[in-house]
CSV table of C-alpha atoms and ligand atoms in Angstrom, one decimal:
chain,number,residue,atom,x,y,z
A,28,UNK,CA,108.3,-97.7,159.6
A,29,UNK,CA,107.3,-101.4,159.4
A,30,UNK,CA,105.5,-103.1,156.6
A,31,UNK,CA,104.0,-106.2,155.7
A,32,UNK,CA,104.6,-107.3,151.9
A,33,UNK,CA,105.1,-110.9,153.7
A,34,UNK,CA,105.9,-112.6,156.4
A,35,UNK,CA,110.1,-112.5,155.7
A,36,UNK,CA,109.8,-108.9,157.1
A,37,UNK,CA,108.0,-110.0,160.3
A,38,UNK,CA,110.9,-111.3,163.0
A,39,UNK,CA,110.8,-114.5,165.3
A,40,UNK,CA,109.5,-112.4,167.9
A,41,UNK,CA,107.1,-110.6,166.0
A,42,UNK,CA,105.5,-113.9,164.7
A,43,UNK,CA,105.3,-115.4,168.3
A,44,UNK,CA,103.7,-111.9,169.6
A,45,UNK,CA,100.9,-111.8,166.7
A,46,UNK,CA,100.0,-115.5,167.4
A,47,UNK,CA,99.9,-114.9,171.5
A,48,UNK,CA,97.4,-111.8,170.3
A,49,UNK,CA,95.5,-113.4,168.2
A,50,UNK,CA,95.4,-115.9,171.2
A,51,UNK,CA,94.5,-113.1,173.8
A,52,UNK,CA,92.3,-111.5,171.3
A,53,UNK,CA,90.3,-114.4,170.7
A,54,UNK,CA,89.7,-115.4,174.5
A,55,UNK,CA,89.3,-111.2,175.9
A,56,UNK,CA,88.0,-108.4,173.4
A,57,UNK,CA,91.0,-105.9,174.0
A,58,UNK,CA,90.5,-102.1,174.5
A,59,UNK,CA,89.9,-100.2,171.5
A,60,UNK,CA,93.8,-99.5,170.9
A,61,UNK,CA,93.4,-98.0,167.7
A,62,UNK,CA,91.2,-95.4,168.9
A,63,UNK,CA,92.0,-92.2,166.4
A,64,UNK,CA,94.0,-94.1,164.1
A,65,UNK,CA,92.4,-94.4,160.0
A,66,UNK,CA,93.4,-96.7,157.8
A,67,UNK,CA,92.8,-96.8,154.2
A,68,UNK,CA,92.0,-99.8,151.8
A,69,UNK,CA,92.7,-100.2,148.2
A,70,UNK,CA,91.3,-103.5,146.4
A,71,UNK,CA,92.3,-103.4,143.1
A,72,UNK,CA,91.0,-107.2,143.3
A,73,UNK,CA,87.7,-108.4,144.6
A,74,UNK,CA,87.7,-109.9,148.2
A,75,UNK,CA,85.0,-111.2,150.6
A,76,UNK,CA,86.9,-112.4,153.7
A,77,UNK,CA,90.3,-110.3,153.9
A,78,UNK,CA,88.3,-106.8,153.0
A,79,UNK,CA,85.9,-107.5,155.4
A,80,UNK,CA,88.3,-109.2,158.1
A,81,UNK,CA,90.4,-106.1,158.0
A,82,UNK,CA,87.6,-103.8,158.4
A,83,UNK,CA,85.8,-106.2,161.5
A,84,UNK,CA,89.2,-105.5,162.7
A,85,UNK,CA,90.0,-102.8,162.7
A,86,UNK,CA,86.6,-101.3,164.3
A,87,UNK,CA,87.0,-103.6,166.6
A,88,UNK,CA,90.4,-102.2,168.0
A,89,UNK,CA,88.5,-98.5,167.6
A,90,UNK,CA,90.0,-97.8,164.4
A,91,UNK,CA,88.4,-95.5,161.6
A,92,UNK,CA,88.4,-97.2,158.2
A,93,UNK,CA,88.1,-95.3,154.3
A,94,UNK,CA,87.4,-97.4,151.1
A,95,UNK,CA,88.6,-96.3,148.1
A,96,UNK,CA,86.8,-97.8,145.0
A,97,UNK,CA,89.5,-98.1,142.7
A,98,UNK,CA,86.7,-98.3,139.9
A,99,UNK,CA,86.0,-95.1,140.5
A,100,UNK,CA,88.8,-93.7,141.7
A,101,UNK,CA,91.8,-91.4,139.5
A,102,UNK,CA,93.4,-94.2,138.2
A,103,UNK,CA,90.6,-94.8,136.1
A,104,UNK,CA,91.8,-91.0,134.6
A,105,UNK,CA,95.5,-92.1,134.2
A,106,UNK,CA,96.8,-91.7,137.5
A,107,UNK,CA,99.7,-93.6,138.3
A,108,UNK,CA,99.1,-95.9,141.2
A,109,UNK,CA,102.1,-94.2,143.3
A,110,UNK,CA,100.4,-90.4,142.7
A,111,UNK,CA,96.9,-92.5,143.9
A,112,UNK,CA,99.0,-93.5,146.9
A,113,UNK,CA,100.8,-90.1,147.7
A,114,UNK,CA,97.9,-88.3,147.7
A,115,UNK,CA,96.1,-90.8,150.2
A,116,UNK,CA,99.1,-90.3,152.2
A,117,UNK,CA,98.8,-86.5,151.9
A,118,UNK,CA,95.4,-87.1,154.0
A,119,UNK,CA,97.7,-88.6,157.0
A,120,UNK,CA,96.4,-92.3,157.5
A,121,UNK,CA,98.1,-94.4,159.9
A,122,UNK,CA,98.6,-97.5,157.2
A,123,UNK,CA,97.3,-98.1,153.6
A,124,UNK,CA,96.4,-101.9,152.8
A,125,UNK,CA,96.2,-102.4,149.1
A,126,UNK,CA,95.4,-105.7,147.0
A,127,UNK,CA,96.6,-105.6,143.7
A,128,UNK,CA,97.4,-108.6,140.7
A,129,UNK,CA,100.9,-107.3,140.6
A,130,UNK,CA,103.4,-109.2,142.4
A,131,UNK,CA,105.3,-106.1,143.3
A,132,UNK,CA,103.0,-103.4,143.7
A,133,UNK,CA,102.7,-103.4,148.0
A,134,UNK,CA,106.8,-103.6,147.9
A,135,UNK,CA,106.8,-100.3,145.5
A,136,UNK,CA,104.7,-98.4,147.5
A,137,UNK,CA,106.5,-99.7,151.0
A,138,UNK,CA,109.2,-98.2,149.2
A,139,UNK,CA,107.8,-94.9,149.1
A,140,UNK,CA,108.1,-94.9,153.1
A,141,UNK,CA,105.2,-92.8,153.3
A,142,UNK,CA,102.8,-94.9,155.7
A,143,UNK,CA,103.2,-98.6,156.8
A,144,UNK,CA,101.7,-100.6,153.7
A,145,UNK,CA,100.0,-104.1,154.7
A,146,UNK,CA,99.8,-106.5,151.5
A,147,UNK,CA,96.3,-108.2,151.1
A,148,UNK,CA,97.3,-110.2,148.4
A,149,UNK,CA,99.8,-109.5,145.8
A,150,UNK,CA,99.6,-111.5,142.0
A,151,UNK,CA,100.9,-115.0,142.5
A,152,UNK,CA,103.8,-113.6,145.5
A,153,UNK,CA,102.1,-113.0,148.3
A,154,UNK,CA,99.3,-113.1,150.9
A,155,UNK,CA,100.8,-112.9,154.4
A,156,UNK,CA,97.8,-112.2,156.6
A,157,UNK,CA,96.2,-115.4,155.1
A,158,UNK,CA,99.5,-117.2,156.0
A,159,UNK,CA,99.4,-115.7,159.1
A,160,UNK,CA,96.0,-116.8,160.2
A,161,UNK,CA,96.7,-120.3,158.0
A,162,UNK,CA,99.5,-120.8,160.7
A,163,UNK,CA,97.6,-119.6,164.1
A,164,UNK,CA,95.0,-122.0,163.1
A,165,UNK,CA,97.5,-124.8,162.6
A,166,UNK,CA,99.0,-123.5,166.3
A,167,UNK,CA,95.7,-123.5,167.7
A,168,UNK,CA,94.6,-127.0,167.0
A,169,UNK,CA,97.9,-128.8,167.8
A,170,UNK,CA,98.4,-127.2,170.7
A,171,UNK,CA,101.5,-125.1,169.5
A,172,UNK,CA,103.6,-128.1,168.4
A,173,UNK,CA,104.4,-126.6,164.4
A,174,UNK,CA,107.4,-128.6,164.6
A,175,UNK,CA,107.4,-131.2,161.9
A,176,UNK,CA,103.7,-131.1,161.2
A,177,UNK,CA,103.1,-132.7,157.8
A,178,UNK,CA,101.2,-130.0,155.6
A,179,UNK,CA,100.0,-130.8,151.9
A,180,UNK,CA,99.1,-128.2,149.5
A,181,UNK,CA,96.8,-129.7,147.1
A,182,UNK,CA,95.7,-127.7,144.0
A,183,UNK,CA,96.7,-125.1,141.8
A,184,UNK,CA,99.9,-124.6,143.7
A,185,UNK,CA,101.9,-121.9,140.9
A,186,UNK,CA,98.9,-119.2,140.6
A,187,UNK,CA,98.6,-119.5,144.6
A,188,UNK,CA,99.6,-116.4,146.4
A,189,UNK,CA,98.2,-118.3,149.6
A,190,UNK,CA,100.7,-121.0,148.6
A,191,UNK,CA,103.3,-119.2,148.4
A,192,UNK,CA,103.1,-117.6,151.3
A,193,UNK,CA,102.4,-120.5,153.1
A,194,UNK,CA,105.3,-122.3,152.0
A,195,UNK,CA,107.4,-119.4,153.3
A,196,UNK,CA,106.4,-119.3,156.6
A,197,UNK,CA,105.6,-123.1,157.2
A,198,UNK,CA,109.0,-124.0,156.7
A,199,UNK,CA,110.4,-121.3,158.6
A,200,UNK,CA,108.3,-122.7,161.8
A,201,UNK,CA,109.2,-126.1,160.9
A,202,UNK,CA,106.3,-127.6,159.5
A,203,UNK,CA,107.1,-130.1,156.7
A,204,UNK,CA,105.2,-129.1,153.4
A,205,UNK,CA,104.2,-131.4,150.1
A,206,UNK,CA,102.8,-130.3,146.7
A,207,UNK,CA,100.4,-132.2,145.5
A,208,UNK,CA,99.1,-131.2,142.1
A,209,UNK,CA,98.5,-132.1,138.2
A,210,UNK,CA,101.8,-130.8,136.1
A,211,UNK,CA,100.1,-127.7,134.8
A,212,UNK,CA,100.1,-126.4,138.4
A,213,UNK,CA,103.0,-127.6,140.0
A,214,UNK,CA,105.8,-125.2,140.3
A,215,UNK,CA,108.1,-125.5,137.9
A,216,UNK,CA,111.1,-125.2,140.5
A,217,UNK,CA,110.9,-126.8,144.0
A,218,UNK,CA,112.6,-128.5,146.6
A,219,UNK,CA,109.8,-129.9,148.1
A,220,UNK,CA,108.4,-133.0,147.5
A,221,UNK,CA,105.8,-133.2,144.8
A,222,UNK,CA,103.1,-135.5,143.9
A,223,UNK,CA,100.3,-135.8,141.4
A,224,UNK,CA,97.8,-137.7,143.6
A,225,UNK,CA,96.6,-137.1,146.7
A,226,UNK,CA,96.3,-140.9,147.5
A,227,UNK,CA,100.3,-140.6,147.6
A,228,UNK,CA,100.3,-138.6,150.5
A,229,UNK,CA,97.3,-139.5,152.5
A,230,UNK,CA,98.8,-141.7,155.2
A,231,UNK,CA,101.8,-138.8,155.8
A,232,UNK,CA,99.9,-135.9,156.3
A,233,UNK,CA,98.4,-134.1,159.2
A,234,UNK,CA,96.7,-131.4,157.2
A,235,UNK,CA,95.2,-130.4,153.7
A,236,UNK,CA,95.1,-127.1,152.0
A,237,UNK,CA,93.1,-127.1,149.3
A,238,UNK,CA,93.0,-124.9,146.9
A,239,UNK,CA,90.7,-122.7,144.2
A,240,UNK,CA,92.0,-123.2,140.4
A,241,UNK,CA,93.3,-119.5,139.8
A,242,UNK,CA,91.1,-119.4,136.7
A,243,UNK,CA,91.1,-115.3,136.3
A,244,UNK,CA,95.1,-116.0,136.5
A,245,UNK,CA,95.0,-118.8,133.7
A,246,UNK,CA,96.4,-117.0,130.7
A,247,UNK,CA,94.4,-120.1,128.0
A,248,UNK,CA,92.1,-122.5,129.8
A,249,UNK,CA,94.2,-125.3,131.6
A,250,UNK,CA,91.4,-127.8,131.8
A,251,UNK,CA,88.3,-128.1,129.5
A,252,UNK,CA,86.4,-129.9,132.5
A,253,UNK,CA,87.1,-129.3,136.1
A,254,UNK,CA,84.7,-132.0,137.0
A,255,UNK,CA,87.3,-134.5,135.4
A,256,UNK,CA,89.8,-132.7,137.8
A,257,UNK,CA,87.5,-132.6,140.5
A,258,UNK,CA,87.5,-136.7,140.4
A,259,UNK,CA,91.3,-136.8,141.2
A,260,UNK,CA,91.7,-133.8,143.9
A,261,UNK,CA,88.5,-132.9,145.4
A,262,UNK,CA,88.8,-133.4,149.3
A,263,UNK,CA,85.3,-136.2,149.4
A,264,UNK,CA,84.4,-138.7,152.5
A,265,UNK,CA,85.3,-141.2,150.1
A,266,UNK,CA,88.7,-140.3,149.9
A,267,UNK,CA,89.9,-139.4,153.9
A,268,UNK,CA,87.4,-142.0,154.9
A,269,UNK,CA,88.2,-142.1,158.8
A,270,UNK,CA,91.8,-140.3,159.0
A,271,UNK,CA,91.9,-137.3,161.0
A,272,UNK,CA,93.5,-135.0,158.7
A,273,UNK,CA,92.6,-131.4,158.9
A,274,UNK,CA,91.5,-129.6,155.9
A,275,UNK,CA,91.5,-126.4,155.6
A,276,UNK,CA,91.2,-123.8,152.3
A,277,UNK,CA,91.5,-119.7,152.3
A,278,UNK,CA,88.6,-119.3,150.3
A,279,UNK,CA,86.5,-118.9,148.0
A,280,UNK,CA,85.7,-122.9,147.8
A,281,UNK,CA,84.9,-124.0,144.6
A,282,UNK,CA,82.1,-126.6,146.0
A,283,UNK,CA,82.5,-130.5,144.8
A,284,UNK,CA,85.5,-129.3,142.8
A,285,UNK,CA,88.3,-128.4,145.8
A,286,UNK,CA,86.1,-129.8,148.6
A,287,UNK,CA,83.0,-131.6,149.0
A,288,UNK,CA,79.7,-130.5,150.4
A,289,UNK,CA,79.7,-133.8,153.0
A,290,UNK,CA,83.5,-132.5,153.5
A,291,UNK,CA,82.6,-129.0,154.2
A,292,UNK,CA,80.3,-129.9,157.0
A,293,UNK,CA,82.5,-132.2,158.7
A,294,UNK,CA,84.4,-131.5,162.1
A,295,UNK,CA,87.4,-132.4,160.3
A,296,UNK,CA,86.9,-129.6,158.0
A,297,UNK,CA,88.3,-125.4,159.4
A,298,UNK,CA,87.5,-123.0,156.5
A,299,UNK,CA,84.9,-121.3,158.8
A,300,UNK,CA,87.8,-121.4,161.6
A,301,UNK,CA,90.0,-120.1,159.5
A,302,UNK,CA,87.6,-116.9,158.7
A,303,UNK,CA,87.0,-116.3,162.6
A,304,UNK,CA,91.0,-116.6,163.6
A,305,UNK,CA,91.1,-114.2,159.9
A,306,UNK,CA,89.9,-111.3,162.1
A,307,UNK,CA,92.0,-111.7,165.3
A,308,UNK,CA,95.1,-112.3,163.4
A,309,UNK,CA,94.3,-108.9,161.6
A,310,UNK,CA,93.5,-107.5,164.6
A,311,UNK,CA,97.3,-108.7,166.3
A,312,UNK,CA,99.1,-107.2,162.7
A,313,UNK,CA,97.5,-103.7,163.0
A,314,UNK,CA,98.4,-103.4,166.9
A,315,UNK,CA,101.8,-104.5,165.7
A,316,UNK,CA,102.2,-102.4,162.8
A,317,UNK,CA,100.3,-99.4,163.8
A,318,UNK,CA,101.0,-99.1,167.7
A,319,UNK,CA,103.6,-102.1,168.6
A,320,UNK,CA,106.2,-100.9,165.8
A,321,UNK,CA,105.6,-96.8,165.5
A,322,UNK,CA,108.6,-94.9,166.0
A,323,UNK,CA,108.3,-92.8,169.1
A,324,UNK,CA,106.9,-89.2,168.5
A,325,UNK,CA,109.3,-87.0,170.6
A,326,UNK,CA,106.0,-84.9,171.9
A,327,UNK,CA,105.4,-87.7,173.2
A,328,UNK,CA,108.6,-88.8,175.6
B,422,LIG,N1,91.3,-115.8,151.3
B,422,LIG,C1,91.0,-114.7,150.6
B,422,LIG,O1,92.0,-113.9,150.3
B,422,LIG,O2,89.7,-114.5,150.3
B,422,LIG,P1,89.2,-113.2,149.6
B,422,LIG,O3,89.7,-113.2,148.2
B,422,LIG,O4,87.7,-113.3,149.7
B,422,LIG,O5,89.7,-112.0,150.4
């Protein structure tokens, strides 16, 4: 049974088929694949892109999709989150995908081998389908050449799960990757090069990620005015001026804070891209997952 808690689990191969069917996906709506298969979600943390990707995606490749409202669901009685699990299992999905603000909550109920598990975003560890989709777009607009792209994460880098995966798989495909941040965000342990201004790094990087300040992750406020932050690391005209760097950000944008409004309309900028390749890279991780990966059924030899 295959899961995806991040991308580590996901080999060579696998990586390279999910971004040639996101790339077939995009160009040819495929066959509903998934016809008959239900997945369930779990969003123990708000969402407006990955809940909904998921969902476009899966009905899309024919799948069935079931919500559960963790709000209103058991745990709100004193249900541990394993017994919620089991006994969505018990009603014989095909995968569960669960966001939760514990790092290790998706590996503990992979664990459980009871259906594949996809993680939607895990605390500050994990976010693989946004890293996955981070990366087609990146493979998209160069043409495929990952090798030795220059990437800068700009923003609250240690609360990231984005960043985190991100940094993972980047520099597993090659791509170079900065840090560019004010100390309270900056990882505390690195090897990769680290700056606190973005005018450090402008003339060495193909590409931005910006990022939201974590603030529901912020155990005291780190900044009493984000529009004093916003002057040294929003992405404004003012500061790219003519380079072609491409900026990109998963979302939610924190307007005229992380990016600009001017910014946000430019060609330069992909956050809408990045939404539309969101639900074709979901699409190519549930046919991997849930049809590509499946241990043969001997009924069916
Ligand atoms: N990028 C991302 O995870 O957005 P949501 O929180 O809206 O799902």
């Amino acid at each position: 049974m295959q899961h995806l808690v991040d991308t580590d689990q996901l080999s060579e191969r696998q990586i390279k088929d999910i971004l040639g069917d996101t790339a077939r996906f995009k160009t040819r709506r495929p066959a509903p694949l998934l016809s008959g298969k239900l997945l369930i979600t779990l969003f123990f943390e708000n969402s407006t892109r990955t809940r909904s990707s998921f969902e476009v995606a899966a009905k899309r490749l024919g799948a069935d999709m079931v919500h559960l409202d963790p709000s209103r669901s058991s745990t709100k009685k004193g249900e541990t989150l394993e017994d919620t699990f089991a006994n969505l299992c018990a009603m014989e999905p095909d995968g569960v995908i669960i966001r939760h603000s514990e790092n290790d909550t998706p590996s503990r109920l992979a664990e459980m081998e009871m259906v594949p598990v996809i993680n939607a975003g895990a605390g500050n560890y994990a976010h693989p389908t946004q890293a996955l989709l981070d990366l087609y777009t990146l493979y998209e607009w160069f043409d495929g050449a990952l090798e030795g792209l220059r990437v800068a994460i700009v923003g609250d880098i240690i609360n990231s799960r984005v960043a985190a995966s991100d940094i993972r798989l980047f520099r597993r495909m090659g791509i170079r990757v900065s840090l560019v941040a004010p100390k309270p965000f900056m990882p505390p342990v690195s090897d990769l090069p680290q700056y606190e201004r973005i005018e450090e790094v402008l003339d060495d990087v193909d590409v931005i990620i910006s990022l939201r300040a974590q603030l529901e992750r912020h155990k005291k406020p780190i900044f009493d005015d984000y529009e004093a932050y916003a002057r040294r690391y929003c992405i404004t005209e003012d500061l790219l001026e003519d380079r072609g760097i491409l900026i990109m950000h998963p979302g939610p944008v924190m307007r005229n804070i992380d990016i600009s409004d001017e910014i946000l309309e430019d060609p330069r900028c992909m956050v809408l891209d990045q939404v539309r390749n969101g639900v074709y890279v979901r699409m190519a991780v549930l046919k991997l997952l849930l049809l590509d990966s499946r241990e043969t059924d001997p009924a069916e030899i």
